[in-house]
Short mmCIF file of C-alpha atoms and ligand atoms in Angstrom, two decimals:
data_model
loop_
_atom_site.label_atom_id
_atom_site.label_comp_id
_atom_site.label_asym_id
_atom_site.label_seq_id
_atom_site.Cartn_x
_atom_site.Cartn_y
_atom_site.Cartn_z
CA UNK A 1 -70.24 72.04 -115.83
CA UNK A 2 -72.16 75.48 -116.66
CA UNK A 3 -74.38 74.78 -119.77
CA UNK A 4 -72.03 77.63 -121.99
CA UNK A 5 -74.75 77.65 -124.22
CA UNK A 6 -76.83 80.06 -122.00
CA UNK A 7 -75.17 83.60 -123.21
CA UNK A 8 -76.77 86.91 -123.40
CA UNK A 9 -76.01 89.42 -125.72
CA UNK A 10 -73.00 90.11 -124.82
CA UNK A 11 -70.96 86.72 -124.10
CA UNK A 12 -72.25 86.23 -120.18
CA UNK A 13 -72.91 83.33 -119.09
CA UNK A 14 -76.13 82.60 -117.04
CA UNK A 15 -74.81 81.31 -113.36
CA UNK A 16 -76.42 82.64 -110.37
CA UNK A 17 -80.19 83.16 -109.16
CA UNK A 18 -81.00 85.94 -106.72
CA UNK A 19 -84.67 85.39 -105.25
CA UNK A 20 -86.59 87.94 -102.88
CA UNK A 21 -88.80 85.68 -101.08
CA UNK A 22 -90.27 88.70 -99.46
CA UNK A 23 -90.89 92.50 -100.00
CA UNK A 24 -91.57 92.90 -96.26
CA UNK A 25 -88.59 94.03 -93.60
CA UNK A 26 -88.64 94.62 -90.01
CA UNK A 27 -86.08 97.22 -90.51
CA UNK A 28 -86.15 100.32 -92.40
CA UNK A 29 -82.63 101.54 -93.75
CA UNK A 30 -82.76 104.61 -95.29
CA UNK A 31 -80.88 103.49 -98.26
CA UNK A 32 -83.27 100.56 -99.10
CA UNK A 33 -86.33 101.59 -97.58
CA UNK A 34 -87.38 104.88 -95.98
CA UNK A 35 -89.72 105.00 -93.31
CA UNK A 36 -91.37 108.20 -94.80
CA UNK A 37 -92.04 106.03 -97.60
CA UNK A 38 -92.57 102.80 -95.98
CA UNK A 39 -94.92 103.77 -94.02
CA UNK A 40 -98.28 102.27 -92.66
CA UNK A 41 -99.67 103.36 -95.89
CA UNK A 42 -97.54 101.72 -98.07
CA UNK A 43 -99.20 98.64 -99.80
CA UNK A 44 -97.00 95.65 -99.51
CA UNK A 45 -97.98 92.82 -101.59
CA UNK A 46 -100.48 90.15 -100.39
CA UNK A 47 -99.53 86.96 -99.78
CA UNK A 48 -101.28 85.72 -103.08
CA UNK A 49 -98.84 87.69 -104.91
CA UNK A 50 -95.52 86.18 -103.51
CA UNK A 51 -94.33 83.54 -105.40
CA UNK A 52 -95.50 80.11 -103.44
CA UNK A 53 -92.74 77.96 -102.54
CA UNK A 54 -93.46 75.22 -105.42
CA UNK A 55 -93.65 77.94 -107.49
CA UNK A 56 -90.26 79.01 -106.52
CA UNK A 57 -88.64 75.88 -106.70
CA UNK A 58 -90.32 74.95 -110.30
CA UNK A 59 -87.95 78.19 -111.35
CA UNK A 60 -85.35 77.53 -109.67
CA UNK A 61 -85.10 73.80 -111.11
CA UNK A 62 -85.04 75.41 -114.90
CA UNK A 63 -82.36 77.66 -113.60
CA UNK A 64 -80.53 74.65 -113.01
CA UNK A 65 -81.25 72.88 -116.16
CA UNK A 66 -79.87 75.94 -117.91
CA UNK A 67 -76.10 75.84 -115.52
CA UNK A 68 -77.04 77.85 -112.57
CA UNK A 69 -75.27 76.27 -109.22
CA UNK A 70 -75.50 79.25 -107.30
CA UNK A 71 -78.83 80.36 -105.76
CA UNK A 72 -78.90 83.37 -103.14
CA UNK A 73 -82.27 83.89 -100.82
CA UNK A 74 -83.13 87.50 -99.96
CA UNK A 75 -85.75 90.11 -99.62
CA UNK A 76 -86.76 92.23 -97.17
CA UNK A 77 -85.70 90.54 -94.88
CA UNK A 78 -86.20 86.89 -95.94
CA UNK A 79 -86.14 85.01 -92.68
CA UNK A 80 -89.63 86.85 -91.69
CA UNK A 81 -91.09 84.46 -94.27
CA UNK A 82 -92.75 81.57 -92.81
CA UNK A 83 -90.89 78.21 -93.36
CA UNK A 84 -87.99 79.00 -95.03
CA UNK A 85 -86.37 76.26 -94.16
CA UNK A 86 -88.69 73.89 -95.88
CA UNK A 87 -88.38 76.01 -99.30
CA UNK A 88 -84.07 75.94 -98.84
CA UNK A 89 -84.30 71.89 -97.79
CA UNK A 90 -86.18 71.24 -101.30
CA UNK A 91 -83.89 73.76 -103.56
CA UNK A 92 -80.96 72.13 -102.10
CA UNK A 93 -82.42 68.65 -103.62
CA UNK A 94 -82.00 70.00 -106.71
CA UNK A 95 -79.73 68.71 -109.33
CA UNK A 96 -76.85 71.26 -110.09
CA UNK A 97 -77.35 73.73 -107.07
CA UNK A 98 -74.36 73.14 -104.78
CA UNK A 99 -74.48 76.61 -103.26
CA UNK A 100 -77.03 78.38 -101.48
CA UNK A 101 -76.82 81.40 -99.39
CA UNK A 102 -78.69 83.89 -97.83
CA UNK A 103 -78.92 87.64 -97.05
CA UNK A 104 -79.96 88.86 -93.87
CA UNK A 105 -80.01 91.54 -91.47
CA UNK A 106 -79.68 88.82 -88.86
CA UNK A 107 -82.28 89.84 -86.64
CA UNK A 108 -83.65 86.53 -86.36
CA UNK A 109 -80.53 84.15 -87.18
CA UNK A 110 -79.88 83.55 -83.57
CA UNK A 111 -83.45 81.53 -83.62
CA UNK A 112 -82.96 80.07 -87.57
CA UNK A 113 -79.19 79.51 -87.71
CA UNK A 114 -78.62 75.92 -86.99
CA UNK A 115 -82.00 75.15 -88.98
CA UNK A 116 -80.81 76.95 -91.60
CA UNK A 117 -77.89 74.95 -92.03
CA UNK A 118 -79.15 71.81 -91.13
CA UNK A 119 -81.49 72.69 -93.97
CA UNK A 120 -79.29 73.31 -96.79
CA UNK A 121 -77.34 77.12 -96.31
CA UNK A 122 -74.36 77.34 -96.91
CA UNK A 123 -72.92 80.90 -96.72
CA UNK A 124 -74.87 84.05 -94.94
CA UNK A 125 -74.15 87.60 -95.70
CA UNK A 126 -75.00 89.44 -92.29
CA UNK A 127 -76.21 92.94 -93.13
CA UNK A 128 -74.50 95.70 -90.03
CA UNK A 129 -73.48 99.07 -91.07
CA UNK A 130 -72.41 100.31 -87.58
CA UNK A 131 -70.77 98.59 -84.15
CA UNK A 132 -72.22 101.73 -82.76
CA UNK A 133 -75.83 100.80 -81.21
CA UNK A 134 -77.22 104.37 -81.26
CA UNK A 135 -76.03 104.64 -85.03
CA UNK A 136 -77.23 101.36 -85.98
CA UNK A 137 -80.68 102.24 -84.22
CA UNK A 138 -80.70 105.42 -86.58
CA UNK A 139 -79.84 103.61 -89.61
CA UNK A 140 -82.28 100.56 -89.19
CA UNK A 141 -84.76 103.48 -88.16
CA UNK A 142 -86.08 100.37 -85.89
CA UNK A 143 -84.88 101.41 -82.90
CA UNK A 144 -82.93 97.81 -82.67
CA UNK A 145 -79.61 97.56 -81.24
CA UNK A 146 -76.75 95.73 -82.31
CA UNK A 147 -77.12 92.92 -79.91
CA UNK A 148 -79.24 90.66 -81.91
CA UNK A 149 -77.34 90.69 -85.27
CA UNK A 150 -74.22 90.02 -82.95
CA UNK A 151 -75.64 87.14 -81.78
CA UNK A 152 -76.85 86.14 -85.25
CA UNK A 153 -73.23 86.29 -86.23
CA UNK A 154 -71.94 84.19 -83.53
CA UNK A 155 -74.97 81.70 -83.95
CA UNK A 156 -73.95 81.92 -87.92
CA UNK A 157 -70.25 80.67 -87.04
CA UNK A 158 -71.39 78.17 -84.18
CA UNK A 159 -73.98 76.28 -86.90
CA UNK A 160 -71.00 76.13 -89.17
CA UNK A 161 -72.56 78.77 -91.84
CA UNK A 162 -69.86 80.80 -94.06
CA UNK A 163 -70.13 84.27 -92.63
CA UNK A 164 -69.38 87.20 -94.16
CA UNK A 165 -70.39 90.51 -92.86
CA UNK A 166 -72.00 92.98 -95.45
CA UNK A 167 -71.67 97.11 -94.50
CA UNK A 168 -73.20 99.93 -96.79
CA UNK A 169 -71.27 103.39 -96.66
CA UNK A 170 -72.67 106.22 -97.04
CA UNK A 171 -70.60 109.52 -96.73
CA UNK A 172 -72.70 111.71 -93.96
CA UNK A 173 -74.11 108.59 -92.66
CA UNK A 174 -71.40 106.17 -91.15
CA UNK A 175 -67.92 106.51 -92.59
CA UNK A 176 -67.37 106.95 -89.03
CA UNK A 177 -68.02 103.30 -89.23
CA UNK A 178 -65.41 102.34 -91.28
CA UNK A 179 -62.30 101.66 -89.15
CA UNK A 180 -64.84 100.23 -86.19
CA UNK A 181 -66.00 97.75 -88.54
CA UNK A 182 -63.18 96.10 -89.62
CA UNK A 183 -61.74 96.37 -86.60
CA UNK A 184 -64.38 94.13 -85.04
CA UNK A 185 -64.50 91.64 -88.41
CA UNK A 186 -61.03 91.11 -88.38
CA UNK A 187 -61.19 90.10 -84.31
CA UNK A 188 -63.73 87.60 -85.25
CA UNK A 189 -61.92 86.48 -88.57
CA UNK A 190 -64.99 87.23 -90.66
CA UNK A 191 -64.59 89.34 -94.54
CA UNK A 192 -66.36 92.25 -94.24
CA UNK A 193 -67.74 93.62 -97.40
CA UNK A 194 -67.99 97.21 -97.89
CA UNK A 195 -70.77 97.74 -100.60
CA UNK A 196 -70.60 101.51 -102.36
CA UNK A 197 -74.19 103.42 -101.85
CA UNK A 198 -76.21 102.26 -104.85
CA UNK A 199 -79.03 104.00 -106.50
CA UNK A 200 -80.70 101.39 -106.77
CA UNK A 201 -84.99 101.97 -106.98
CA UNK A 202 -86.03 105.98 -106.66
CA UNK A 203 -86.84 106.71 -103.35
CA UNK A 204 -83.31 106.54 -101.63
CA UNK A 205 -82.43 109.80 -102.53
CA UNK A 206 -79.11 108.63 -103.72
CA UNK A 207 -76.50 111.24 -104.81
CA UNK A 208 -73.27 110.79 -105.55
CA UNK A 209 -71.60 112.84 -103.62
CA UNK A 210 -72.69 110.49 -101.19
CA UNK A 211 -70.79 107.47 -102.30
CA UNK A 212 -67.63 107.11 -100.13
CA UNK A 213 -65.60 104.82 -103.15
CA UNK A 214 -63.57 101.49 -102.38
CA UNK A 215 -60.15 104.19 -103.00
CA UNK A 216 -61.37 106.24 -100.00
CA UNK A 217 -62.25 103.17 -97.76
CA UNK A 218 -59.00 102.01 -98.46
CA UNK A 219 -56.95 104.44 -98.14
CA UNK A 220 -58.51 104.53 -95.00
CA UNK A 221 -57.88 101.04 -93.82
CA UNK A 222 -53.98 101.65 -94.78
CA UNK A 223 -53.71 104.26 -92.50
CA UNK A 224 -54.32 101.35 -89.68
CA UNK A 225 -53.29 97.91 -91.47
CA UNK A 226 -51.19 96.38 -94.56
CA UNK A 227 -53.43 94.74 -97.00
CA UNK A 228 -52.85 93.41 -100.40
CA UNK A 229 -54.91 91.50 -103.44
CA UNK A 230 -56.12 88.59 -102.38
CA UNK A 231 -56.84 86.58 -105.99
CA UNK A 232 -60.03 86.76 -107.87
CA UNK A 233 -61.61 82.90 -106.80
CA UNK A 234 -64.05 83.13 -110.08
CA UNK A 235 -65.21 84.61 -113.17
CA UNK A 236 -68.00 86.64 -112.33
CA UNK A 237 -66.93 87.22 -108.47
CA UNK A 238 -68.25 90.66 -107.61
CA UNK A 239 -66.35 91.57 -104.33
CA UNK A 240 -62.85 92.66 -104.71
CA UNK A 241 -61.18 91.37 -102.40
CA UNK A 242 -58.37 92.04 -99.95
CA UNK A 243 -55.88 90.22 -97.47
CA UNK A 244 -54.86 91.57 -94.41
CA UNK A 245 -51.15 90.50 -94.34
CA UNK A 246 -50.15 88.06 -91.91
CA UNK A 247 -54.01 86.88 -91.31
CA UNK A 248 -56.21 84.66 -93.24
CA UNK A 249 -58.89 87.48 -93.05
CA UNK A 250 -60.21 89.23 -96.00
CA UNK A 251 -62.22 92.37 -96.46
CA UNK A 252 -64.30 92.52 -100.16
CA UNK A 253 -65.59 95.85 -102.01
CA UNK A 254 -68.49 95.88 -103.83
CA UNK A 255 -67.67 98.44 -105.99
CA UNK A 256 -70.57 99.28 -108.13
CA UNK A 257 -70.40 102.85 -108.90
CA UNK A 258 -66.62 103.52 -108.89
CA UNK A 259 -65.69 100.18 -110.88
CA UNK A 260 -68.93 98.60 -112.40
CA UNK A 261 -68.08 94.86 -113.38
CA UNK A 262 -70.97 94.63 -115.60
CA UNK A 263 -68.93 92.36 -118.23
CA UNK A 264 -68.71 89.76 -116.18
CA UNK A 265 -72.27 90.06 -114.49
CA UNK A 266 -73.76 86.64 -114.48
CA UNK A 267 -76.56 87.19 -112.58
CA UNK A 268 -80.52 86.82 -113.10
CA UNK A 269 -82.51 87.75 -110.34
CA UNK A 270 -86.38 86.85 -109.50
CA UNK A 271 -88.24 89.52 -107.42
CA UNK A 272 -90.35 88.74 -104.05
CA UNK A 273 -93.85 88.83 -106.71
CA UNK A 274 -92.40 86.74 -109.55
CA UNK A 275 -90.66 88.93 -112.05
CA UNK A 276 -87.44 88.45 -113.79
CA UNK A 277 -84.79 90.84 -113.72
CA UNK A 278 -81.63 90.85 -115.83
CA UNK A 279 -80.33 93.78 -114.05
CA UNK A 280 -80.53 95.28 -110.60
CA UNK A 281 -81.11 98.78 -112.10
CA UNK A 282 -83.44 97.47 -114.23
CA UNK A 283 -87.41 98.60 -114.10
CA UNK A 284 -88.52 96.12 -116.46
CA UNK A 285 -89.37 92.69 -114.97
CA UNK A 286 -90.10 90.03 -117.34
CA UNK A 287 -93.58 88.05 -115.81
CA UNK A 288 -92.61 84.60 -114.68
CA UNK A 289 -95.35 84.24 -112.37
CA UNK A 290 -98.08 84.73 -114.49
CA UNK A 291 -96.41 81.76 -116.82
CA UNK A 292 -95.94 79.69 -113.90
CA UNK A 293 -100.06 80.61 -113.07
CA UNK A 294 -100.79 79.56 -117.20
CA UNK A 295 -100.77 76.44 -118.76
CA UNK A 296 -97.07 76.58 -120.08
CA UNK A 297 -94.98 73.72 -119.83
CA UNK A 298 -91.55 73.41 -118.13
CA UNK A 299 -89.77 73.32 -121.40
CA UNK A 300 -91.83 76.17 -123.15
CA UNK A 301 -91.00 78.52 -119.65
CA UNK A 302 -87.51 77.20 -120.35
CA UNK A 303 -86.86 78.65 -123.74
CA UNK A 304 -88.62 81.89 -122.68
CA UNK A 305 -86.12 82.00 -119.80
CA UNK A 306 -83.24 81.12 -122.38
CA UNK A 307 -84.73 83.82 -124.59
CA UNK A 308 -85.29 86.36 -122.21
CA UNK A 309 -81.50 85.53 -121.46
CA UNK A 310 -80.08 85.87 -124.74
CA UNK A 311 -81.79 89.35 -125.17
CA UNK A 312 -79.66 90.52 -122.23
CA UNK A 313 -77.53 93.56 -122.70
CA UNK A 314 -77.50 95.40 -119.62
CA UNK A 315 -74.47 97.20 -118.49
CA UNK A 316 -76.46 99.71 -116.11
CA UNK A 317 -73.64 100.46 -113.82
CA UNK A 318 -70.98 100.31 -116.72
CA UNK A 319 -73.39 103.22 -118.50
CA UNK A 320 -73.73 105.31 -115.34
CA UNK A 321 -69.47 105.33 -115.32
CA UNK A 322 -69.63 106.49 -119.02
CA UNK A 323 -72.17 109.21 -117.33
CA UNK A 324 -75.24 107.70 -119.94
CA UNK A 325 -79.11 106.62 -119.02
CA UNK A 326 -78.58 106.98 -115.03
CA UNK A 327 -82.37 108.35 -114.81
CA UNK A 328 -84.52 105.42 -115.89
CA UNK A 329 -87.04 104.08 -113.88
CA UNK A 330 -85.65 101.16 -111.49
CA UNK A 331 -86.88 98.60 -109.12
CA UNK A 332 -86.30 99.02 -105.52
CA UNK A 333 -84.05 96.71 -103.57
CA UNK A 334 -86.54 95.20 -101.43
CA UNK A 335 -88.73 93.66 -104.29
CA UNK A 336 -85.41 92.48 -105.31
CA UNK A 337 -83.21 91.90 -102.72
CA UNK A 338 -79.77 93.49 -103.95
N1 SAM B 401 -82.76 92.40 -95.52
C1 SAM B 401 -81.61 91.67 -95.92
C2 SAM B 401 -80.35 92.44 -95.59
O1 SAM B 401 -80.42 93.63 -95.29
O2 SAM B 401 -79.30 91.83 -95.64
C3 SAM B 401 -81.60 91.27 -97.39
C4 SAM B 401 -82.11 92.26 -98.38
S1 SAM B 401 -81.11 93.73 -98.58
C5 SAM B 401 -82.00 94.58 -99.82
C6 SAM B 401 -79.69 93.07 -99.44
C7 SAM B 401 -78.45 93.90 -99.39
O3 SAM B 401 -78.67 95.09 -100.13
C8 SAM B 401 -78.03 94.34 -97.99
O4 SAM B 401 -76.68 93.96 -97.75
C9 SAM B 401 -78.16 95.82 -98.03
O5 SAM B 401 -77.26 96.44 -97.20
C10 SAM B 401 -77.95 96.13 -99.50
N2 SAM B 401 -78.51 97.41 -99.93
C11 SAM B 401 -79.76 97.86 -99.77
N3 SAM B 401 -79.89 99.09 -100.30
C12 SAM B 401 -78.69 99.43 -100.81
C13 SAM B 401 -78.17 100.59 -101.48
N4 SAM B 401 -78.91 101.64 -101.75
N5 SAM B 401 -76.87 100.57 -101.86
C14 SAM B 401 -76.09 99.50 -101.60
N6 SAM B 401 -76.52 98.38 -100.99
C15 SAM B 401 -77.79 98.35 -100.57
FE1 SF4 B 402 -84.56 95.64 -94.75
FE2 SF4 B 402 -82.31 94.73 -95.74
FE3 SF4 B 402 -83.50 96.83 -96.86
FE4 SF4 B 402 -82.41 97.11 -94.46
S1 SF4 B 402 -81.33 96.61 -96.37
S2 SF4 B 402 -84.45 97.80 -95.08
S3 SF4 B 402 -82.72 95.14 -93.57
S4 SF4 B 402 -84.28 94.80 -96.80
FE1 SF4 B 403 -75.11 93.32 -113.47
FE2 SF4 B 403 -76.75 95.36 -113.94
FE3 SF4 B 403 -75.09 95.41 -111.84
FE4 SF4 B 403 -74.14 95.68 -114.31
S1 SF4 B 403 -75.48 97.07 -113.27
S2 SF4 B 403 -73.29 94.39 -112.68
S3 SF4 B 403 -75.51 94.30 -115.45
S4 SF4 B 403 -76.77 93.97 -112.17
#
C-alpha cells in the first residue's frame, strides 16, 4: 500500500522516482541536446559528481519507505554508464519497488537486454522518432541509423522486457513520421507513445508553433485506422492511451502542453549529480547529494525528503495552459532524464 501520508501541497501523493544516472549521451537530438551546444566544449560532469551507486540506492530505499514502487532509470543515455546492471539487481532488492524500468535510445540494448532483465527491468521505453534512417541520422545528429535501436527492440521483446516505443514530434521535424511509426509499432504489437515537443531546459529552442498536439496526431491516425479509449490503468498514468480496434495494440500520448495532467503528477525525480526535482520544468533542485556526502542520518534525510515533498506545488505545465510563468529558468532533460 502507498504510505497516503506522503502529500504535497496540493493532495499528490508521492509514487514514482525518476533517476538520471548519467548526463552523458551518445546521441544528440536537437530537442534534448544540441550539438552546437553540446559540443566538445561543453563540461559534462566528472565522475565524482554522479551520484555513486550506494549513494543511489540509499535514496532510492527512503523513496520506498515513504510508498514509492515505481522507479524509472534514465539519463543521457543511461546504459553508457558502467554496470548498470549491478545498480538495477540491488534496487530491485528493495522492499516496496516492484517496478523498474528504463529509458533508452536503445543503442546498446541489443548487448544489455537479456542482462537487463535478468537483472531486475521490467519495462523499457525505446526512444525512435523516425523509421526513416536518413531522418533518424539527422535527428540523433549521430549519424546512426536505425538498425541498432531495431535490434534493441527485438532483443527488448526476445529477453521478455515490456516494450513500448517512445517518439517526439516536432512539426518541421518529423510529422512525416507519424503514420510510418505506427504503422511499424502496430506490426510488431508494441504502444507507441507520441510525446508533444516539451520546453523543457533553455537551449531547445522550443516554440510552440512547433508542437504538433495529440488532436492533430490523431486526427491523423483516423484518417488510416479506428481507435478508441483504451481505460486509464492508474491514478497518476501520464500517457493517454488508445486501442486500435480489433487489436490488442495501444498507442499512448504524452500530452504535456495541450492537456497538462499536473493534478495528478506523482512524480519526484533525482538528477544524474544528485538533486531533487519536484517538477520537470523546474530549475530549482533541492541538494540530496551533499546530505548523502554529510553526516545526516537515514531518518533525518527522510523527513527532509517528506518535507521537501509536502512543500510541493508545482503545476508548471498546468500554468503554461493558463499562459502564466512559462519563462523561468529550467533544467535540461539530460541532467534529468524526462
Ligand atoms: N537517452 C534516453 C532516451 O532518449 O530515451 C533517456 C533520456 S531522454 C532525455 C528521455 C525521454 O525524453 C526520451 O523519450 C526523449 O525523447 C524525451 N525528450 C527529450 N527531450 C524532449 C523534449 N524537448 N520534448 C519532449 N520529450 C523529450
Ligand atoms: Fe540522448 Fe535521449 Fe536526449 Fe536523445 S533524447 S540526446 S538519446 S538523452
Ligand atoms: Fe508534473 Fe511538473 Fe509535469 Fe506538471 S509540469 S506534470 S507538476 S512534472
Amino acid at each position: 500500500m502507498y504510505n497516503t501520508k506522503v502529500k504535497d501541497a496540493l493532495d499528490r501523493p508521492l509514487r514514482d522516482l525518476r533517476i538520471s544516472v548519467i548526463d552523458r549521451c551518445n546521441f544528440r537530438c536537437q530537442y534534448c541536446m544540441p550539438a552546437e551546444i553540446f559540443n566538445e566544449n561543453f563540461h559534462f560532469l566528472p565522475k565524482s559528481e554522479l551520484l555513486s551507486y550506494e549513494e543511489i540506492e540509499r535514496t532510492a530505499r527512503i523513496f520506498a519507505s515513504l510508498g514509492v514502487e515505481k522507479l524509472r532509470l534514465t539519463g543521457g543515455e543511461p546504459l553508457l554508464r558502467k554496470d548498470l546492471p549491478k545498480l538495477i539487481k540491488n534496487l530491485s532488492q528493495i522492499e516496496g519497488i516492484n517496478d523498474i524500468g528504463l529509458t533508452t535510445n536503445g543503442v546498446f540494448l541489443k548487448r544489455y537486454a537479456k542482462e537487463l532483465k535478468e537483472s531486475g527491468v521490467h519495462r523499457v521505453n525505446i526512444s525512435l522518432d523516425s523509421i526513416d534512417d536518413e531522418l533518424f541520422k539527422q535527428i540523433n545528429g549521430r549519424n546512426i541509423g536505425t538498425k541498432a535501436v531495431m535490434e534493441g527492440i527485438q532483443a527488448a521483446k526476445e529477453a521478455g522486457l515490456g516494450v513500448k516505443v517512445n517518439m517526439v514530434v516536432k512539426k518541421g521535424l518529423n510529422e512525416n513520421q507519424i503514420l510510418p511509426m505506427a504503422r511499424f509499432c502496430l506490426k510488431e504489437g508494441i504502444q507507441l507513445r507520441y510525446i508533444e515537443f516539451m520546453d523543457v531546459g533553455s537551449t531547445n529552442g522550443w516554440q510552440m508553433e512547433n508542437v504538433v498536439t495529440k488532436k492533430e496526431i490523431i486526427e491523423l491516425l483516423q484518417s488510416e485506422f479506428e481507435i478508441e479509449p483504451a481505460e486509464a490503468d492508474y491514478f497518476g498514468e501520464v500517457a493517454k492511451r488508445y486501442r486500435y480496434k480489433g487489436t490488442d495494440t495501444e498507442v499512448g500520448f504524452i500530452t504535456s502542453v495541450s492537456e497538462s495532467f499536473c493534478g495528478s503528477c506523482t512524480r519526484a525525480r533525482l538528477s544524474a549529480n544528485g538533486s531533487l526535482y519536484t517538477c520537470l520544468f523546474n530549475g530549482n533542485g533541492h541538494d540530496i547529494k551533499g546530505l548523502l556526502r554529510s553526516e545526516m542520518t537515514d531518518s533525518e534525510l527522510t523527513a527532509h525528503i517528506v518535507s521537501l515533498w509536502n512543500h510541493r506545488k508545482d503545476r508548471y505545465s498546468d500554468e503554461r495552459a493558463e499562459g502564466k510563468n512559462i519563462h523561468q529558468e529550467k533544467i535540461e532533460m539530460s541532467y534529468i532524464g524526462g
